[in-house]
Amino acid sequence: MSIKKYLIISVLILSSLSGFAQQLETNFNFHGFADNREYAKSGRLSQTIFGARFSPEIGVLLDSVHRLRVGVNLLHEFGSSEFIEKANPVIYYQYQKKAWDFYLGAFPRVNLLDDYPRILLNDTLNYFRPNIEGMLVKYETAKFKQNIWIDWTSKQTNQSREAFLFGFSGMYKPGKFFVSHYAYMFHNAFSKMPPADQYLQDNGAVLVQLGLDLGKPLFLDSITVSAGIMVSIERTRGLTGIETPTGFISHVYAAYKKFDVHNALYIGEGHFLINGDKFYTSDVYNRLDIGFTPFKFKNIQGKFICSLHFVDGIIDSQQAFSLRYNLFNTRTLKK
């Protein structure tokens, strides 16, 4: 279905529902990004990711807890001859009441799964796969949060493989101390007409961390430290058994006014996670991020990050700038 036909049908559906709705909602999201990755020294992929996404949504709040949204997520990569490089449909139902939140459909991953550590889910997903296509359930209180989700990444055809991610994450934080966990499994199944060299893959990981949120010590605005154990589960059926590389990972984050520093250190066995950051295939890896946020207001935030990657006895570098703008509006339909 073309984008034009999809939008026309979506508007007609929402128009028919507006007679039952309490509010008409609109949401406009813009994400501009420039990410220069100088990874040649370590033999990893050097590239510059430079472009912008625009994602308009329109929907109805049927009552105080039920919401329906439709829209489209449009990507343009700078330098491309294509006006729209990729268009992803946005169409989802949301139930939201007290501590519970439930999504079904194709919905944005930002603020839902974008907190996953890069060792599990590569940050390029925010550029090229901005939506979750499936379901997510979240329960969150002041001290505890937990979610469980499934993201269907590929429909099975004669050539394409059936593939999906299933995972859960959460945190318990009664005070300054917290314990957190992240886990998922990527199931990469067969196509309908698989070639002889196609194998079913199970590829996932579990990360458990203990940490301290020290608040505002000394002159800093915030400082958080955490450390934990990472175990991945890797199997290519018919070729390998179940492999479980294990390692130690720590994080230190500190912020002062518009500046912040984040250091992630990994020591252990290398991981070969299909959806993870490829730097973690090494046994020892340290990433240092130095961030500067020149402006941050209610609806807009711009941030620059300079990253140093210490791996295999060399230093790779990365410079990235991201700007997000969000405009949300509601209009009452019934009084």
Coordinates of C-alpha atoms in Angstrom, one line a residue:
M1 CA 0.0 0.0 0.0
S2 CA 1.3 3.5 -0.9
I3 CA 1.9 6.1 1.8
K4 CA -0.9 8.2 0.3
K5 CA -3.5 5.4 0.4
Y6 CA -2.4 4.5 3.9
L7 CA -2.9 8.1 5.2
I8 CA -6.3 8.5 3.5
I9 CA -7.6 5.2 5.0
S10 CA -6.1 6.2 8.5
V11 CA -7.8 9.6 8.4
L12 CA -11.2 8.0 7.4
I13 CA -10.9 5.5 10.3
L14 CA -10.1 8.2 12.8
S15 CA -12.9 10.4 11.5
S16 CA -15.4 7.6 12.1
L17 CA -14.1 7.2 15.6
S18 CA -14.2 10.8 16.5
G19 CA -17.9 10.7 17.3
F20 CA -17.0 8.3 20.2
A21 CA -13.8 10.1 21.3
Q22 CA -13.2 12.6 24.1
Q23 CA -10.1 14.2 22.6
L24 CA -8.4 14.5 19.2
E25 CA -4.6 14.3 19.6
T26 CA -1.7 15.2 17.3
N27 CA 1.9 14.5 17.8
F28 CA 4.8 15.7 15.6
N29 CA 8.3 14.3 16.1
F30 CA 11.5 15.4 14.4
H31 CA 14.8 13.7 14.9
G32 CA 17.9 15.1 13.1
F33 CA 21.2 13.3 13.5
A34 CA 24.8 13.4 12.4
D35 CA 27.0 10.5 13.6
N36 CA 30.6 10.3 12.3
R37 CA 32.2 6.9 13.1
E38 CA 36.0 6.6 12.6
Y39 CA 36.4 2.9 13.3
A40 CA 39.1 2.0 10.7
K41 CA 41.8 1.4 13.3
S42 CA 39.9 -1.5 14.9
G43 CA 38.7 -2.9 11.6
R44 CA 35.1 -2.1 12.3
L45 CA 32.7 -0.3 9.9
S46 CA 33.6 3.4 9.5
Q47 CA 30.6 5.4 8.3
T48 CA 28.8 8.7 8.6
I49 CA 25.1 8.5 9.4
F50 CA 23.6 11.8 8.5
G51 CA 19.9 12.5 8.1
A52 CA 16.5 13.3 9.6
R53 CA 13.3 11.7 10.6
F54 CA 9.8 13.2 10.6
S55 CA 7.0 11.3 12.3
P56 CA 3.5 12.9 12.4
E57 CA 0.8 11.1 14.3
I58 CA -2.9 11.8 14.7
G59 CA -5.2 9.9 17.1
V60 CA -8.2 9.9 19.4
L61 CA -8.4 9.4 23.2
L62 CA -11.6 7.3 23.4
D63 CA -11.9 7.8 27.1
S64 CA -9.4 8.2 30.0
V65 CA -7.5 5.0 29.3
H66 CA -7.9 3.9 25.6
R67 CA -6.0 5.6 22.8
L68 CA -5.6 4.9 19.1
R69 CA -2.9 6.5 16.9
V70 CA -2.0 6.4 13.2
G71 CA 0.9 8.1 11.4
V72 CA 4.1 7.5 9.5
N73 CA 7.8 7.6 10.2
L74 CA 9.7 9.1 7.3
L75 CA 13.5 8.9 6.9
H76 CA 15.7 11.1 4.6
E77 CA 19.4 10.4 4.5
F78 CA 21.3 13.5 3.4
G79 CA 23.1 13.1 0.0
S80 CA 20.5 10.5 -1.2
S81 CA 18.7 11.1 -4.5
E82 CA 15.5 9.6 -2.8
F83 CA 13.3 12.2 -1.1
I84 CA 12.1 9.6 1.3
E85 CA 14.6 6.8 1.9
K86 CA 12.2 4.8 4.0
A87 CA 8.6 5.1 5.3
N88 CA 7.5 3.1 8.4
P89 CA 3.8 3.0 9.3
V90 CA 2.8 4.1 12.8
I91 CA -0.4 2.5 13.9
Y92 CA -1.1 1.4 17.5
Y93 CA -3.5 1.0 20.4
Q94 CA -2.5 2.1 23.9
Y95 CA -4.0 1.3 27.2
Q96 CA -2.8 3.5 30.1
K97 CA -4.1 3.4 33.6
K98 CA -2.3 4.2 36.9
A99 CA 0.9 2.1 36.8
W100 CA 0.0 0.0 33.7
D101 CA 0.9 0.8 30.1
F102 CA 0.1 -1.5 27.2
Y103 CA 0.9 -1.0 23.5
L104 CA -0.1 -3.1 20.5
G105 CA 0.8 -2.2 16.9
A106 CA 3.7 -0.3 15.3
F107 CA 4.8 2.3 17.9
P108 CA 7.9 4.4 18.6
R109 CA 10.7 2.8 20.6
V110 CA 11.9 6.1 22.0
N111 CA 11.3 6.3 25.8
L112 CA 10.3 2.6 25.8
L113 CA 13.4 0.5 24.8
D114 CA 16.0 3.2 24.0
D115 CA 17.6 2.7 27.5
Y116 CA 18.9 -0.7 26.7
P117 CA 22.8 -0.8 26.9
R118 CA 24.5 -0.9 23.6
I119 CA 26.1 -4.2 24.4
L120 CA 22.6 -5.7 23.9
L121 CA 20.9 -3.4 21.4
N122 CA 23.0 -1.3 19.0
D123 CA 22.2 2.4 19.0
T124 CA 21.8 2.4 15.2
L125 CA 18.3 1.0 15.8
N126 CA 17.3 4.5 16.8
Y127 CA 18.3 5.7 13.3
F128 CA 17.1 2.9 11.1
R129 CA 14.4 1.0 13.1
P130 CA 12.6 3.6 15.1
N131 CA 9.5 1.6 15.7
I132 CA 8.6 -1.5 17.7
E133 CA 6.2 -3.7 15.7
G134 CA 4.5 -6.0 18.1
M135 CA 3.4 -5.6 21.8
L136 CA 4.8 -4.1 25.0
V137 CA 3.5 -4.2 28.6
K138 CA 4.9 -1.9 31.2
Y139 CA 4.3 -1.6 35.0
E140 CA 5.9 1.3 36.8
T141 CA 5.7 2.8 40.2
A142 CA 8.0 5.2 42.1
K143 CA 10.3 2.4 43.2
F144 CA 9.8 -0.4 40.7
K145 CA 9.4 -0.8 36.9
Q146 CA 9.2 -3.8 34.6
N147 CA 8.3 -4.4 31.0
I148 CA 8.0 -7.3 28.6
W149 CA 7.8 -6.9 24.9
I150 CA 8.0 -8.6 21.5
D151 CA 9.3 -6.9 18.3
W152 CA 8.5 -8.7 15.0
T153 CA 11.4 -7.7 12.8
S154 CA 10.8 -9.8 9.6
K155 CA 7.8 -11.5 8.1
Q156 CA 8.5 -14.9 6.5
T157 CA 8.4 -15.0 2.7
N158 CA 10.0 -17.2 0.1
Q159 CA 13.2 -15.1 0.4
S160 CA 12.9 -13.3 3.8
R161 CA 13.4 -15.1 7.1
E162 CA 10.9 -15.0 10.0
A163 CA 12.6 -13.1 12.8
F164 CA 11.6 -11.5 16.1
L165 CA 13.0 -10.1 19.3
F166 CA 11.4 -11.1 22.7
G167 CA 12.6 -9.4 25.9
F168 CA 12.1 -7.9 29.2
S169 CA 13.8 -5.3 31.4
G170 CA 13.2 -3.6 34.8
M171 CA 14.6 -1.9 37.9
Y172 CA 14.0 -1.9 41.6
K173 CA 15.1 1.3 43.3
P174 CA 14.0 1.8 46.9
G175 CA 16.4 4.7 47.5
K176 CA 19.9 5.4 46.3
F177 CA 20.6 1.7 45.7
F178 CA 19.1 0.0 42.7
V179 CA 19.2 -3.4 40.9
S180 CA 18.4 -3.5 37.2
H181 CA 18.1 -6.2 34.5
Y182 CA 17.9 -6.4 30.7
A183 CA 17.3 -9.5 28.6
Y184 CA 16.2 -10.5 25.2
M185 CA 16.3 -13.3 22.7
F186 CA 16.5 -12.9 18.9
H187 CA 15.0 -15.8 17.0
N188 CA 16.1 -15.8 13.3
A189 CA 14.1 -18.6 11.7
F190 CA 13.9 -19.9 8.1
S191 CA 12.5 -18.4 4.9
K192 CA 9.7 -20.4 3.2
M193 CA 12.3 -21.6 0.6
P194 CA 15.5 -21.7 2.5
P195 CA 18.8 -22.2 0.7
A196 CA 21.1 -25.1 1.9
D197 CA 23.4 -22.8 3.8
Q198 CA 20.6 -21.1 5.9
Y199 CA 20.5 -22.0 9.6
L200 CA 18.2 -21.2 12.4
Q201 CA 19.7 -18.8 14.9
D202 CA 19.0 -18.2 18.6
N203 CA 20.9 -15.1 19.8
G204 CA 20.3 -13.2 23.0
A205 CA 21.6 -12.0 26.3
V206 CA 21.0 -11.3 30.0
L207 CA 22.6 -8.4 31.9
V208 CA 22.1 -7.9 35.7
Q209 CA 23.5 -4.8 37.5
L210 CA 23.8 -3.4 40.9
G211 CA 24.1 0.4 41.3
L212 CA 24.0 3.6 43.3
D213 CA 22.4 6.8 42.4
L214 CA 24.4 9.3 44.5
G215 CA 22.3 12.3 43.7
K216 CA 24.2 15.6 43.8
P217 CA 27.5 15.1 45.6
L218 CA 29.9 18.0 45.8
F219 CA 29.4 20.3 42.8
L220 CA 27.9 17.8 40.5
D221 CA 24.2 17.7 39.4
S222 CA 24.1 13.9 39.4
I223 CA 26.4 10.8 39.5
T224 CA 25.4 7.2 39.1
V225 CA 27.6 4.1 39.2
S226 CA 26.7 0.5 38.4
A227 CA 28.3 -2.9 37.7
G228 CA 27.1 -6.3 36.7
I229 CA 27.4 -9.6 34.8
M230 CA 26.6 -10.1 31.2
V231 CA 25.9 -13.5 29.7
S232 CA 24.9 -14.1 26.1
I233 CA 23.2 -17.1 24.6
E234 CA 24.4 -17.9 21.0
R235 CA 23.5 -20.8 18.9
T236 CA 23.4 -21.6 15.2
R237 CA 21.4 -24.8 15.0
G238 CA 23.0 -27.5 12.9
L239 CA 26.4 -25.8 13.2
T240 CA 27.2 -25.0 16.8
G241 CA 26.0 -25.9 20.3
I242 CA 24.8 -23.3 22.8
E243 CA 27.6 -20.9 23.6
T244 CA 27.5 -18.6 26.7
P245 CA 30.3 -16.1 26.7
T246 CA 30.3 -14.1 30.0
G247 CA 31.9 -10.9 31.2
F248 CA 31.9 -8.0 33.7
I249 CA 30.5 -4.6 32.7
S250 CA 30.5 -1.3 34.7
H251 CA 29.0 2.1 34.1
V252 CA 29.9 5.5 35.6
Y253 CA 27.7 8.6 34.7
A254 CA 28.2 12.1 36.0
A255 CA 26.6 15.4 34.9
Y256 CA 27.3 19.1 35.6
K257 CA 25.0 21.7 34.1
K258 CA 25.1 21.2 30.3
F259 CA 28.0 18.7 30.4
D260 CA 28.0 15.0 31.2
V261 CA 30.5 12.1 31.1
H262 CA 29.7 8.4 30.7
N263 CA 32.2 5.6 30.9
A264 CA 31.4 1.9 30.1
L265 CA 34.0 -0.8 30.8
Y266 CA 33.7 -4.4 29.7
I267 CA 36.1 -7.2 30.6
G268 CA 35.4 -10.9 29.7
E269 CA 34.7 -13.1 26.7
G270 CA 33.7 -11.5 23.4
H271 CA 30.0 -11.6 22.4
F272 CA 28.7 -12.1 18.9
L273 CA 25.2 -10.6 19.3
I274 CA 23.5 -9.9 16.0
N275 CA 21.7 -6.8 17.3
G276 CA 24.5 -5.7 19.7
D277 CA 27.4 -3.3 19.4
K278 CA 30.2 -4.9 17.5
F279 CA 32.9 -3.5 19.8
Y280 CA 31.9 -6.1 22.4
T281 CA 33.2 -8.9 20.2
S282 CA 36.5 -8.0 21.9
D283 CA 37.5 -9.3 25.4
V284 CA 38.3 -5.9 26.8
Y285 CA 36.6 -2.7 25.7
N286 CA 36.2 0.8 27.2
R287 CA 34.0 3.5 25.8
L288 CA 34.2 7.1 27.1
D289 CA 31.4 9.5 26.1
I290 CA 31.8 13.3 26.7
G291 CA 28.5 15.1 26.2
F292 CA 27.4 18.7 25.8
T293 CA 23.7 19.7 25.7
P294 CA 23.6 23.3 24.4
F295 CA 19.8 23.6 24.7
K296 CA 17.1 21.6 26.4
F297 CA 13.6 22.9 26.7
K298 CA 10.1 21.4 27.1
N299 CA 9.8 20.3 23.5
I300 CA 13.3 20.3 22.1
Q301 CA 16.7 19.0 22.9
G302 CA 20.0 19.1 21.1
K303 CA 23.1 17.1 22.3
F304 CA 26.6 16.7 21.1
I305 CA 28.7 13.6 22.1
C306 CA 32.4 12.9 21.5
S307 CA 33.2 9.2 22.0
L308 CA 36.5 7.4 22.5
H309 CA 36.7 3.6 21.9
F310 CA 39.6 1.9 23.6
V311 CA 39.8 -1.6 22.1
D312 CA 42.5 -4.1 20.9
G313 CA 45.3 -1.7 21.9
I314 CA 44.1 1.2 19.7
I315 CA 41.7 4.2 20.0
D316 CA 38.8 4.8 17.6
S317 CA 36.7 7.9 17.8
Q318 CA 33.2 9.1 17.1
Q319 CA 31.4 12.5 17.0
A320 CA 27.6 12.7 17.1
F321 CA 25.0 15.4 17.3
S322 CA 21.3 14.7 17.8
L323 CA 18.3 17.0 17.9
R324 CA 14.8 16.0 18.9
Y325 CA 11.7 18.1 18.6
N326 CA 8.3 17.0 19.8
L327 CA 5.1 19.0 19.6
F328 CA 2.0 17.5 21.2
N329 CA -1.5 19.0 21.0
T330 CA -5.0 18.0 22.1
R331 CA -8.5 19.3 21.2
T332 CA -11.6 18.4 23.2
L333 CA -14.3 16.8 21.0
K334 CA -17.0 16.3 23.7
K335 CA -18.0 18.5 26.6

